[in-house]
CSV table of C-alpha atoms in Angstrom, one decimal:
chain,number,residue,atom,x,y,z
A,1166,MET,CA,0.2,0.2,-0.2
A,1167,LYS,CA,1.0,3.2,-0.8
A,1168,ILE,CA,1.2,5.3,2.3
A,1169,THR,CA,1.7,9.0,3.3
A,1170,VAL,CA,2.7,10.2,6.7
A,1171,ILE,CA,2.1,13.7,7.3
A,1172,GLY,CA,4.5,14.9,10.1
A,1173,THR,CA,7.7,13.4,10.9
A,1174,GLY,CA,8.0,14.3,14.4
A,1175,TYR,CA,8.5,11.6,17.2
A,1176,VAL,CA,5.0,9.7,16.4
A,1177,GLY,CA,5.4,10.7,12.4
A,1178,LEU,CA,8.9,9.3,11.8
A,1179,THR,CA,8.8,5.8,14.1
A,1180,THR,CA,5.3,5.4,12.1
A,1181,ALA,CA,7.0,6.3,8.8
A,1182,VAL,CA,9.9,3.7,9.4
A,1183,SER,CA,7.9,0.4,10.4
A,1184,PHE,CA,5.6,1.0,7.6
A,1185,ALA,CA,8.3,0.7,5.7
A,1186,MET,CA,10.1,-1.9,7.0
A,1187,ARG,CA,6.8,-4.2,6.9
A,1188,GLY,CA,7.2,-3.5,3.1
A,1189,HIS,CA,4.4,-0.4,2.7
A,1190,SER,CA,5.7,2.4,0.1
A,1191,VAL,CA,6.1,5.1,2.3
A,1192,MET,CA,6.4,8.7,1.9
A,1193,GLY,CA,6.8,11.6,5.3
A,1194,VAL,CA,6.0,14.9,4.6
A,1195,ASP,CA,6.9,17.9,6.5
A,1196,VAL,CA,6.2,21.7,6.4
A,1197,ASP,CA,10.1,22.2,7.8
A,1198,ALA,CA,12.1,22.3,4.9
A,1199,ALA,CA,15.3,22.0,6.9
A,1200,LYS,CA,13.9,18.6,8.8
A,1201,VAL,CA,13.0,17.0,5.8
A,1202,GLU,CA,16.6,17.6,4.1
A,1203,ARG,CA,18.3,16.5,7.4
A,1204,LEU,CA,16.0,13.5,6.7
A,1205,GLN,CA,16.5,12.5,2.7
A,1206,ARG,CA,20.2,12.7,4.4
A,1207,GLY,CA,19.0,9.8,6.5
A,1208,GLN,CA,19.6,11.6,9.8
A,1209,SER,CA,17.1,11.4,12.3
A,1210,PRO,CA,15.9,14.4,14.4
A,1211,ILE,CA,15.3,12.5,17.7
A,1212,TYR,CA,17.4,10.6,19.6
A,1213,GLU,CA,15.7,6.8,19.8
A,1214,PRO,CA,17.2,3.8,19.4
A,1215,GLY,CA,17.7,1.7,16.2
A,1216,LEU,CA,15.8,4.5,14.5
A,1217,GLU,CA,18.1,6.0,12.4
A,1218,PRO,CA,19.6,2.7,11.3
A,1219,ALA,CA,16.7,1.8,10.4
A,1220,LEU,CA,15.2,4.7,8.6
A,1221,GLN,CA,18.7,4.6,6.9
A,1222,LYS,CA,18.0,1.1,5.5
A,1223,ALA,CA,14.5,1.7,4.4
A,1224,MET,CA,15.8,4.5,2.7
A,1225,GLU,CA,18.4,2.9,0.6
A,1226,GLU,CA,15.7,-0.5,0.6
A,1227,GLY,CA,13.2,2.5,-1.8
A,1228,GLY,CA,10.5,1.9,1.0
A,1229,LEU,CA,11.0,5.2,1.9
A,1230,THR,CA,11.0,8.8,1.3
A,1231,PHE,CA,10.8,12.2,2.0
A,1232,THR,CA,9.6,15.4,1.1
A,1233,ALA,CA,8.3,19.5,2.0
A,1234,ASN,CA,6.0,19.3,-1.1
A,1235,PRO,CA,2.4,18.4,0.1
A,1236,ALA,CA,0.9,18.1,-3.6
A,1237,GLU,CA,3.5,15.4,-3.8
A,1238,ALA,CA,2.7,13.8,-1.2
A,1239,VAL,CA,-1.0,13.4,-1.1
A,1240,ALA,CA,-1.1,12.5,-5.0
A,1241,ARG,CA,0.4,9.3,-4.6
A,1242,ALA,CA,-1.4,7.9,-1.4
A,1243,ASP,CA,-3.8,5.2,-0.7
A,1244,ALA,CA,-4.0,6.6,3.0
A,1245,LEU,CA,-2.6,9.3,4.6
A,1246,PHE,CA,-1.7,9.4,8.2
A,1247,LEU,CA,-1.7,12.5,10.2
A,1248,CYS,CA,0.9,12.2,12.8
A,1249,VAL,CA,1.2,16.5,13.4
A,1250,GLY,CA,1.8,17.6,17.0
A,1251,THR,CA,-1.2,18.6,19.6
A,1252,PRO,CA,0.9,20.3,22.4
A,1253,GLU,CA,-1.0,21.6,25.3
A,1254,GLY,CA,-2.4,25.5,25.2
A,1255,GLN,CA,-2.3,28.2,27.4
A,1256,ASP,CA,-5.4,27.2,28.7
A,1257,GLY,CA,-4.4,23.6,29.4
A,1258,ARG,CA,-6.4,22.6,26.0
A,1259,ALA,CA,-4.6,20.5,23.1
A,1260,ASP,CA,-4.2,23.0,20.7
A,1261,LEU,CA,-5.2,21.4,17.4
A,1262,GLY,CA,-3.8,24.1,15.2
A,1263,TYR,CA,-1.7,21.9,13.6
A,1264,LEU,CA,-3.9,19.2,12.9
A,1265,PHE,CA,-6.5,21.1,11.6
A,1266,LYS,CA,-4.0,22.9,8.9
A,1267,ALA,CA,-3.2,19.8,7.8
A,1268,VAL,CA,-6.8,18.7,7.0
A,1269,ALA,CA,-7.2,22.1,5.2
A,1270,THR,CA,-4.5,21.1,3.1
A,1271,LEU,CA,-5.8,17.6,2.2
A,1272,GLN,CA,-9.3,19.3,1.9
A,1273,GLU,CA,-7.2,21.3,-1.4
A,1274,LEU,CA,-5.2,18.9,-2.6
A,1275,LEU,CA,-7.8,15.1,-2.2
A,1276,PRO,CA,-10.0,14.8,-5.4
A,1277,LYS,CA,-14.1,14.6,-4.0
A,1278,GLU,CA,-14.3,11.7,-5.9
A,1279,GLY,CA,-12.6,8.5,-7.4
A,1280,GLY,CA,-10.0,6.5,-6.1
A,1281,GLU,CA,-10.9,5.4,-2.0
A,1282,ARG,CA,-8.6,6.9,0.5
A,1283,LEU,CA,-7.7,7.2,3.8
A,1284,VAL,CA,-7.3,9.5,6.1
A,1285,VAL,CA,-6.0,8.2,9.6
A,1286,ILE,CA,-5.9,10.4,13.1
A,1287,LYS,CA,-3.0,8.8,14.9
A,1288,SER,CA,-2.4,12.2,16.8
A,1289,THR,CA,-3.6,12.2,20.1
A,1290,VAL,CA,-7.1,14.3,19.8
A,1291,PRO,CA,-9.8,15.5,22.1
A,1292,VAL,CA,-13.2,13.0,22.8
A,1293,GLY,CA,-15.2,14.1,19.3
A,1294,THR,CA,-12.2,16.1,17.2
A,1295,SER,CA,-11.9,13.1,14.5
A,1296,ASP,CA,-15.9,12.9,14.0
A,1297,GLN,CA,-15.2,16.7,13.3
A,1298,ILE,CA,-12.8,16.0,10.9
A,1299,ALA,CA,-15.2,13.4,9.2
A,1300,GLY,CA,-17.6,16.1,8.6
A,1301,MET,CA,-15.4,18.1,6.8
A,1302,PHE,CA,-14.8,15.9,4.4
A,1303,ALA,CA,-18.8,14.6,4.1
A,1304,ALA,CA,-18.8,16.1,0.5
A,1305,TYR,CA,-16.0,13.6,-0.6
A,1306,SER,CA,-17.9,10.2,-1.3
A,1307,ASN,CA,-14.2,8.6,-1.6
A,1308,VAL,CA,-12.7,9.6,1.8
A,1309,HIS,CA,-13.1,7.5,4.8
A,1310,VAL,CA,-12.0,9.2,7.9
A,1311,VAL,CA,-10.2,6.8,10.6
A,1312,THR,CA,-8.9,7.4,14.3
A,1313,ASN,CA,-5.7,5.1,14.5
A,1314,PRO,CA,-4.2,6.0,18.2
A,1315,GLU,CA,-0.3,5.0,19.1
A,1316,PHE,CA,0.9,3.7,21.9
A,1317,LEU,CA,4.1,4.1,21.7
A,1318,ARG,CA,6.9,4.2,24.6
A,1319,GLU,CA,9.8,6.6,24.1
A,1320,GLY,CA,13.1,4.8,24.2
A,1321,ARG,CA,11.1,2.1,22.3
A,1322,ALA,CA,9.1,3.3,20.0
A,1323,LEU,CA,10.2,1.4,17.0
A,1324,GLN,CA,9.7,-1.9,18.8
A,1325,ASP,CA,6.2,-1.1,19.5
A,1326,SER,CA,5.2,-0.1,16.4
A,1327,LEU,CA,6.5,-3.2,15.3
A,1328,GLU,CA,4.9,-4.8,17.2
A,1329,PRO,CA,1.9,-3.0,19.2
A,1330,SER,CA,0.4,-4.7,21.9
A,1331,ARG,CA,-3.3,-3.4,20.1
A,1332,ILE,CA,-4.5,-2.2,17.4
A,1333,VAL,CA,-7.1,0.1,17.6
A,1334,ILE,CA,-9.2,1.3,15.1
A,1335,GLY,CA,-12.4,3.9,15.1
A,1336,ALA,CA,-14.5,4.2,12.0
A,1337,ARG,CA,-18.3,4.5,11.0
A,1338,ASP,CA,-18.3,1.8,8.4
A,1339,GLU,CA,-16.7,-1.7,7.6
A,1340,ARG,CA,-15.2,-0.7,4.6
A,1341,ALA,CA,-12.9,1.6,5.9
A,1342,PHE,CA,-12.3,-1.6,9.0
A,1343,ALA,CA,-11.2,-3.5,5.6
A,1344,LEU,CA,-8.6,-0.9,4.1
A,1345,MET,CA,-7.0,-0.1,7.6
A,1346,GLU,CA,-6.7,-4.6,8.1
A,1347,ASP,CA,-4.8,-4.3,4.9
A,1348,VAL,CA,-2.3,-1.6,6.4
A,1349,TYR,CA,-2.0,-3.7,9.1
A,1350,ALA,CA,-2.5,-7.0,7.7
A,1351,ASP,CA,1.0,-8.7,8.5
A,1352,ILE,CA,1.0,-8.0,12.3
A,1353,ASP,CA,-0.1,-10.2,15.0
A,1354,ALA,CA,-2.2,-8.4,17.7
A,1355,PRO,CA,-5.6,-7.7,19.4
A,1356,ARG,CA,-8.2,-5.8,17.5
A,1357,ILE,CA,-10.7,-3.0,18.9
A,1358,HIS,CA,-12.7,-2.2,15.8
A,1359,THR,CA,-14.8,0.4,17.4
A,1360,THR,CA,-16.3,4.1,17.0
A,1361,ARG,CA,-13.8,7.4,16.6
A,1362,ALA,CA,-14.7,8.7,20.1
A,1363,ASN,CA,-14.2,5.5,21.3
A,1364,ALA,CA,-10.7,4.8,19.6
A,1365,GLU,CA,-10.0,8.5,21.2
A,1366,MET,CA,-10.9,7.9,24.5
A,1367,ILE,CA,-9.1,4.6,25.0
A,1368,LYS,CA,-6.0,6.8,24.2
A,1369,TYR,CA,-6.3,9.8,26.7
A,1370,ALA,CA,-7.5,6.5,29.2
A,1371,SER,CA,-4.5,4.4,28.9
A,1372,ASN,CA,-1.9,6.8,29.5
A,1373,ALA,CA,-4.6,8.6,32.5
A,1374,PHE,CA,-4.3,5.0,34.0
A,1375,LEU,CA,-0.7,4.7,33.3
A,1376,ALA,CA,0.2,8.2,34.9
A,1377,THR,CA,-2.5,7.1,38.0
A,1378,ARG,CA,-0.8,4.1,39.0
A,1379,ILE,CA,2.9,6.7,39.2
A,1380,SER,CA,1.3,9.0,41.2
A,1381,PHE,CA,-0.2,6.2,43.3
A,1382,MET,CA,3.3,4.7,44.5
A,1383,ASN,CA,4.7,8.3,44.2
A,1384,GLU,CA,2.5,9.3,47.3
A,1385,LEU,CA,2.6,6.0,49.3
A,1386,ALA,CA,6.6,6.2,48.8
A,1387,ARG,CA,6.2,9.8,51.1
A,1388,LEU,CA,4.0,7.9,53.3
A,1389,CYS,CA,6.9,5.0,53.9
A,1390,ALA,CA,9.6,7.4,54.3
A,1391,ALA,CA,7.3,8.8,57.2
A,1392,VAL,CA,6.6,5.1,59.0
A,1393,GLY,CA,10.0,3.7,57.9
A,1394,ALA,CA,8.9,1.5,55.3
A,1395,ASP,CA,10.7,0.4,51.9
A,1396,ILE,CA,8.5,1.6,48.7
A,1397,GLU,CA,10.2,-1.2,46.7
A,1398,VAL,CA,9.6,-4.2,48.4
A,1399,VAL,CA,5.9,-2.9,48.6
A,1400,ALA,CA,5.7,-2.4,45.2
A,1401,ARG,CA,7.1,-5.6,44.4
A,1402,GLY,CA,4.5,-7.3,46.8
A,1403,MET,CA,1.4,-5.7,45.0
A,1404,GLY,CA,3.5,-6.7,41.4
A,1405,LEU,CA,2.9,-10.3,42.3
A,1406,ASP,CA,-0.7,-9.5,42.5
A,1407,SER,CA,-2.3,-11.0,39.3
A,1408,ARG,CA,-5.0,-8.0,39.3
A,1409,ILE,CA,-2.5,-5.4,39.6
A,1410,GLY,CA,0.9,-6.4,37.8
A,1411,PRO,CA,4.1,-5.1,38.0
A,1412,GLU,CA,4.3,-2.3,35.8
A,1413,PHE,CA,4.5,1.7,36.4
A,1414,LEU,CA,4.8,0.7,40.5
A,1415,ARG,CA,8.2,2.4,40.7
A,1416,ALA,CA,8.0,5.2,43.3
A,1417,GLY,CA,10.6,8.2,41.7
A,1418,VAL,CA,10.8,12.1,41.7
A,1419,GLY,CA,7.9,11.9,38.9
A,1420,PHE,CA,6.8,11.5,35.6
A,1421,GLY,CA,7.1,13.9,32.2
A,1422,GLY,CA,7.6,13.7,28.7
A,1423,SER,CA,5.2,14.2,25.2
A,1424,CYS,CA,2.3,12.6,26.9
A,1425,PHE,CA,1.3,12.1,30.0
A,1426,PRO,CA,1.5,15.9,31.4
A,1427,LYS,CA,-0.2,16.8,28.7
A,1428,ASP,CA,-2.8,14.4,28.4
A,1429,ILE,CA,-4.1,14.4,31.6
A,1430,GLU,CA,-4.7,18.2,31.0
A,1431,ALA,CA,-6.6,17.7,27.9
A,1432,LEU,CA,-8.7,15.2,29.4
A,1433,ILE,CA,-9.2,17.0,32.9
A,1434,ASN,CA,-10.0,20.4,30.5
A,1435,LEU,CA,-12.5,18.2,28.4
A,1436,ALA,CA,-14.2,17.0,31.9
A,1437,ARG,CA,-14.9,20.1,32.6
A,1438,ALA,CA,-16.1,21.7,29.8
A,1439,THR,CA,-18.5,18.8,29.8
A,1440,GLN,CA,-19.3,19.3,33.2
A,1441,THR,CA,-18.2,16.0,34.7
A,1442,PRO,CA,-14.9,16.6,36.8
A,1443,LEU,CA,-12.1,14.3,37.4
A,1444,SER,CA,-10.9,15.1,40.5
A,1445,LEU,CA,-8.9,11.8,40.9
A,1446,LEU,CA,-7.0,13.0,37.5
A,1447,GLU,CA,-6.9,16.3,39.2
A,1448,GLN,CA,-4.6,14.8,42.8
A,1449,VAL,CA,-2.6,12.8,40.0
A,1450,ARG,CA,-1.4,16.1,38.1
A,1451,ALA,CA,-0.7,17.8,41.7
A,1452,ILE,CA,1.0,15.1,43.4
A,1453,ASN,CA,3.5,14.8,40.2
A,1454,ARG,CA,3.7,18.4,40.3
A,1455,SER,CA,4.7,18.4,43.6
A,1456,GLN,CA,6.7,15.1,43.9
A,1457,PRO,CA,10.4,17.1,42.8
A,1458,ALA,CA,9.9,19.9,45.4
A,1459,TRP,CA,9.1,16.6,48.2
A,1460,PHE,CA,12.6,15.0,47.4
A,1461,LEU,CA,14.5,18.2,47.1
A,1462,ASP,CA,13.0,19.1,51.1
A,1463,ARG,CA,14.5,15.8,52.3
A,1464,MET,CA,18.0,16.2,50.1
A,1465,ARG,CA,17.8,20.3,51.7
A,1466,ASN,CA,17.2,18.2,55.3
A,1467,CYS,CA,20.6,16.0,55.5
A,1468,LEU,CA,22.3,19.0,53.6
A,1469,GLN,CA,21.3,21.1,55.5
A,1470,THR,CA,21.6,23.8,52.5
A,1471,PHE,CA,22.0,23.8,48.7
A,1472,ALA,CA,23.9,27.6,49.4
A,1473,GLY,CA,27.7,26.5,47.9
A,1474,LYS,CA,27.1,22.9,47.4
A,1475,GLU,CA,28.5,21.0,44.3
A,1476,ILE,CA,26.1,19.2,43.3
A,1477,ALA,CA,26.2,15.9,40.4
A,1478,LEU,CA,23.0,15.8,38.7
A,1479,LEU,CA,22.8,12.7,36.9
A,1480,GLY,CA,20.0,12.4,34.0
A,1481,LEU,CA,18.2,15.0,32.4
A,1482,SER,CA,15.9,13.4,29.8
A,1483,PHE,CA,12.6,12.5,31.0
A,1484,LYS,CA,12.9,9.2,31.2
A,1485,PRO,CA,16.1,6.8,30.0
A,1486,GLU,CA,16.7,6.1,25.6
A,1487,THR,CA,15.7,9.2,24.8
A,1488,ASP,CA,16.4,13.1,24.3
A,1489,ASP,CA,13.1,14.3,25.1
A,1490,ILE,CA,13.2,17.0,28.4
A,1491,ARG,CA,9.4,17.5,27.8
A,1492,GLU,CA,8.4,18.4,31.6
A,1493,ALA,CA,10.8,16.5,32.6
A,1494,PRO,CA,11.3,16.3,36.3
A,1495,SER,CA,15.4,17.3,35.5
A,1496,LEU,CA,14.4,21.2,34.9
A,1497,VAL,CA,12.0,21.4,38.0
A,1498,ILE,CA,15.2,20.3,40.3
A,1499,VAL,CA,17.7,21.8,38.6
A,1500,LYS,CA,15.9,25.1,38.6
A,1501,ARG,CA,15.6,25.1,42.6
A,1502,LEU,CA,19.0,24.0,43.0
A,1503,LEU,CA,20.2,27.0,40.8
A,1504,ALA,CA,17.9,29.1,42.7
A,1505,GLU,CA,19.2,28.1,46.4
A,1506,GLY,CA,22.7,28.7,45.2
A,1507,ALA,CA,24.0,25.5,43.8
A,1508,HIS,CA,26.9,24.9,41.8
A,1509,VAL,CA,25.8,21.9,39.4
A,1510,ARG,CA,27.1,19.7,37.6
A,1511,ALA,CA,25.1,17.9,34.6
A,1512,TYR,CA,25.2,14.9,32.9
A,1513,ASP,CA,23.5,13.0,30.0
A,1514,PRO,CA,24.4,11.1,27.8
A,1515,VAL,CA,22.3,13.0,24.6
A,1516,ALA,CA,19.7,15.1,26.0
A,1517,VAL,CA,22.5,18.3,26.7
A,1518,PRO,CA,22.1,20.0,23.9
A,1519,HIS,CA,18.4,20.7,24.7
A,1520,VAL,CA,18.9,21.6,28.2
A,1521,VAL,CA,21.9,24.2,27.3
A,1522,ARG,CA,19.5,26.6,25.8
A,1523,LEU,CA,17.2,26.6,29.2
A,1524,PHE,CA,20.0,26.7,31.5
A,1525,PRO,CA,23.8,27.9,30.1
A,1526,GLU,CA,24.8,28.5,33.8
A,1527,LEU,CA,24.9,24.9,34.6
A,1528,THR,CA,28.2,23.1,33.8
A,1529,PHE,CA,28.0,20.4,31.7
A,1530,VAL,CA,30.4,17.6,31.9
A,1531,ASN,CA,31.2,14.3,29.2
A,1532,THR,CA,30.9,11.5,31.6
A,1533,ALA,CA,29.2,10.4,34.9
A,1534,TYR,CA,32.2,10.5,36.6
A,1535,ASP,CA,32.9,14.2,35.4
A,1536,ALA,CA,30.4,15.4,37.3
A,1537,LEU,CA,30.8,13.4,40.6
A,1538,GLU,CA,34.3,14.6,41.1
A,1539,GLY,CA,34.9,17.0,43.8
A,1540,ALA,CA,30.6,16.8,44.4
A,1541,ASP,CA,29.5,17.2,48.3
A,1542,ALA,CA,26.5,15.3,46.8
A,1543,ALA,CA,25.1,13.6,43.9
A,1544,ILE,CA,21.6,13.3,42.4
A,1545,LEU,CA,20.3,10.9,40.2
A,1546,VAL,CA,17.4,11.9,37.9
A,1547,THR,CA,17.2,9.7,34.9
A,1548,GLU,CA,18.3,6.1,35.6
A,1549,TRP,CA,20.7,5.9,32.3
A,1550,LYS,CA,23.0,2.6,32.6
A,1551,GLU,CA,25.8,5.3,32.6
A,1552,CYS,CA,24.2,6.7,35.5
A,1553,THR,CA,23.2,3.3,37.1
A,1554,GLN,CA,26.3,0.8,36.7
A,1555,LEU,CA,28.6,2.9,38.3
A,1556,ASP,CA,32.5,1.9,39.9
A,1557,TRP,CA,31.3,2.9,43.4
A,1558,LEU,CA,34.8,2.4,45.2
A,1559,TRP,CA,36.2,4.3,42.4
A,1560,VAL,CA,32.9,7.0,43.2
A,1561,LYS,CA,33.5,7.2,47.0
A,1562,VAL,CA,37.1,8.2,45.8
A,1563,ILE,CA,36.6,11.0,43.9
A,1564,MET,CA,33.6,12.4,45.7
A,1565,ALA,CA,34.3,15.6,48.4
A,1566,GLY,CA,31.2,14.3,50.2
A,1567,THR,CA,29.2,11.1,50.8
A,1568,PHE,CA,25.6,11.9,50.0
A,1569,LEU,CA,23.6,9.8,47.1
A,1570,PHE,CA,19.7,11.2,46.4
A,1571,ASP,CA,18.4,7.9,44.3
A,1572,GLY,CA,15.8,9.8,42.7
A,1573,ARG,CA,14.9,6.6,41.0
A,1574,ASN,CA,15.7,4.1,43.2
A,1575,ALA,CA,18.0,2.6,40.8
A,1576,TRP,CA,21.4,2.6,43.0
A,1577,PRO,CA,22.2,-0.3,44.7
A,1578,ALA,CA,21.7,0.8,48.3
A,1579,GLU,CA,23.2,-2.0,50.8
A,1580,HIS,CA,26.1,-1.6,49.0
A,1581,VAL,CA,26.4,1.7,48.9
A,1582,LYS,CA,25.8,2.3,52.5
A,1583,GLY,CA,28.4,-0.7,53.3
A,1584,LEU,CA,31.0,1.7,51.5
A,1585,GLY,CA,30.2,5.1,53.7
A,1586,PHE,CA,27.9,6.7,52.0
A,1587,THR,CA,24.9,8.2,53.3
A,1588,TYR,CA,22.2,7.0,50.8
A,1589,LEU,CA,18.6,9.1,50.8
A,1590,GLY,CA,16.1,6.8,48.0
A,1591,VAL,CA,12.6,7.6,47.1
A,1592,GLY,CA,10.2,6.6,50.1
A,1593,ARG,CA,13.0,3.3,51.2
A,1594,SER,CA,13.2,3.0,54.7
């Protein structure tokens, strides 16, 4: 099938590469000409494990091309996947400006009759948006508007795209479902054929529930810290219950990224607009926003003050295996440490270029050991293997102080305490 992917960001590029790897003829289109030129050279504009080599291979085999010309991309397509960004607006609602601009372009370029076309909404959109877009194509007898949300995890996006946990298709007629099955014919994964509104809600509900699990564990970690329990042991005991499972039970300094915070905000705003408040999600949001400050308060209690302290900060991206710093807890932590007079040396394998623009006063170093050398204290914010698999005997030699603040409960607590470090995790006794 000839597929055009509109938007070559995180979702769009991964989608385009995975379709090409499965044998479809794919063209990616983007209004950013500089990005398109970079892609045409086989260079990925985002860091995602395995994505750039797969991109280059798909291009070499002729299954993937890129263009900045929408007319060229639309004319050749059987299916057009809309993967443009829907960022959080100033009022908290999803900003659909990019999406409707892309839809307007399709209205101009698509013929109103002739061969069948799929217009597939893969962008995360508020419930009712796809039906609204379908109304905009009511005069097009040959166009099927479909909702097909993505469930990609940053750091494992390509694998998730090639081996999805489920394929959700929202449409109005059997012909649209049949055409979408042609797109995914070679994938063995559970299917859900449903309405467009249900498909949109499945995406939001999935992210909201996962975020709720994280915030529940983070709040429970505060109680564990107060009563002398260990959240890691508690989580392990909870996860053995088949009704609960072990995923998303890790306490830390909060979640970030391009999905959870934005989608929670959009769902809360949708609930308010329909006069159906989601008070649970409002609390999930509040817990996440306050979690970095709670951990910083515990750090300050140990150090007495941040003023004049040399702090090694390990990890800047919101999670390992991505350079994404959107809503990353590290940004809150850095801002507070600098405001209180700390000297911060930061290390991250890939995210530094994005943070330099925000905090030019930070000292950025090339290795975790460079950050740790001479530090009074260290804080782990992102559990990159480069930040967790350390030679602790050498760390003991090069650090000036003994304080280790484990914001992800990823350091070997008993081992480092045995070496004489003062260890503080999240909700650990």
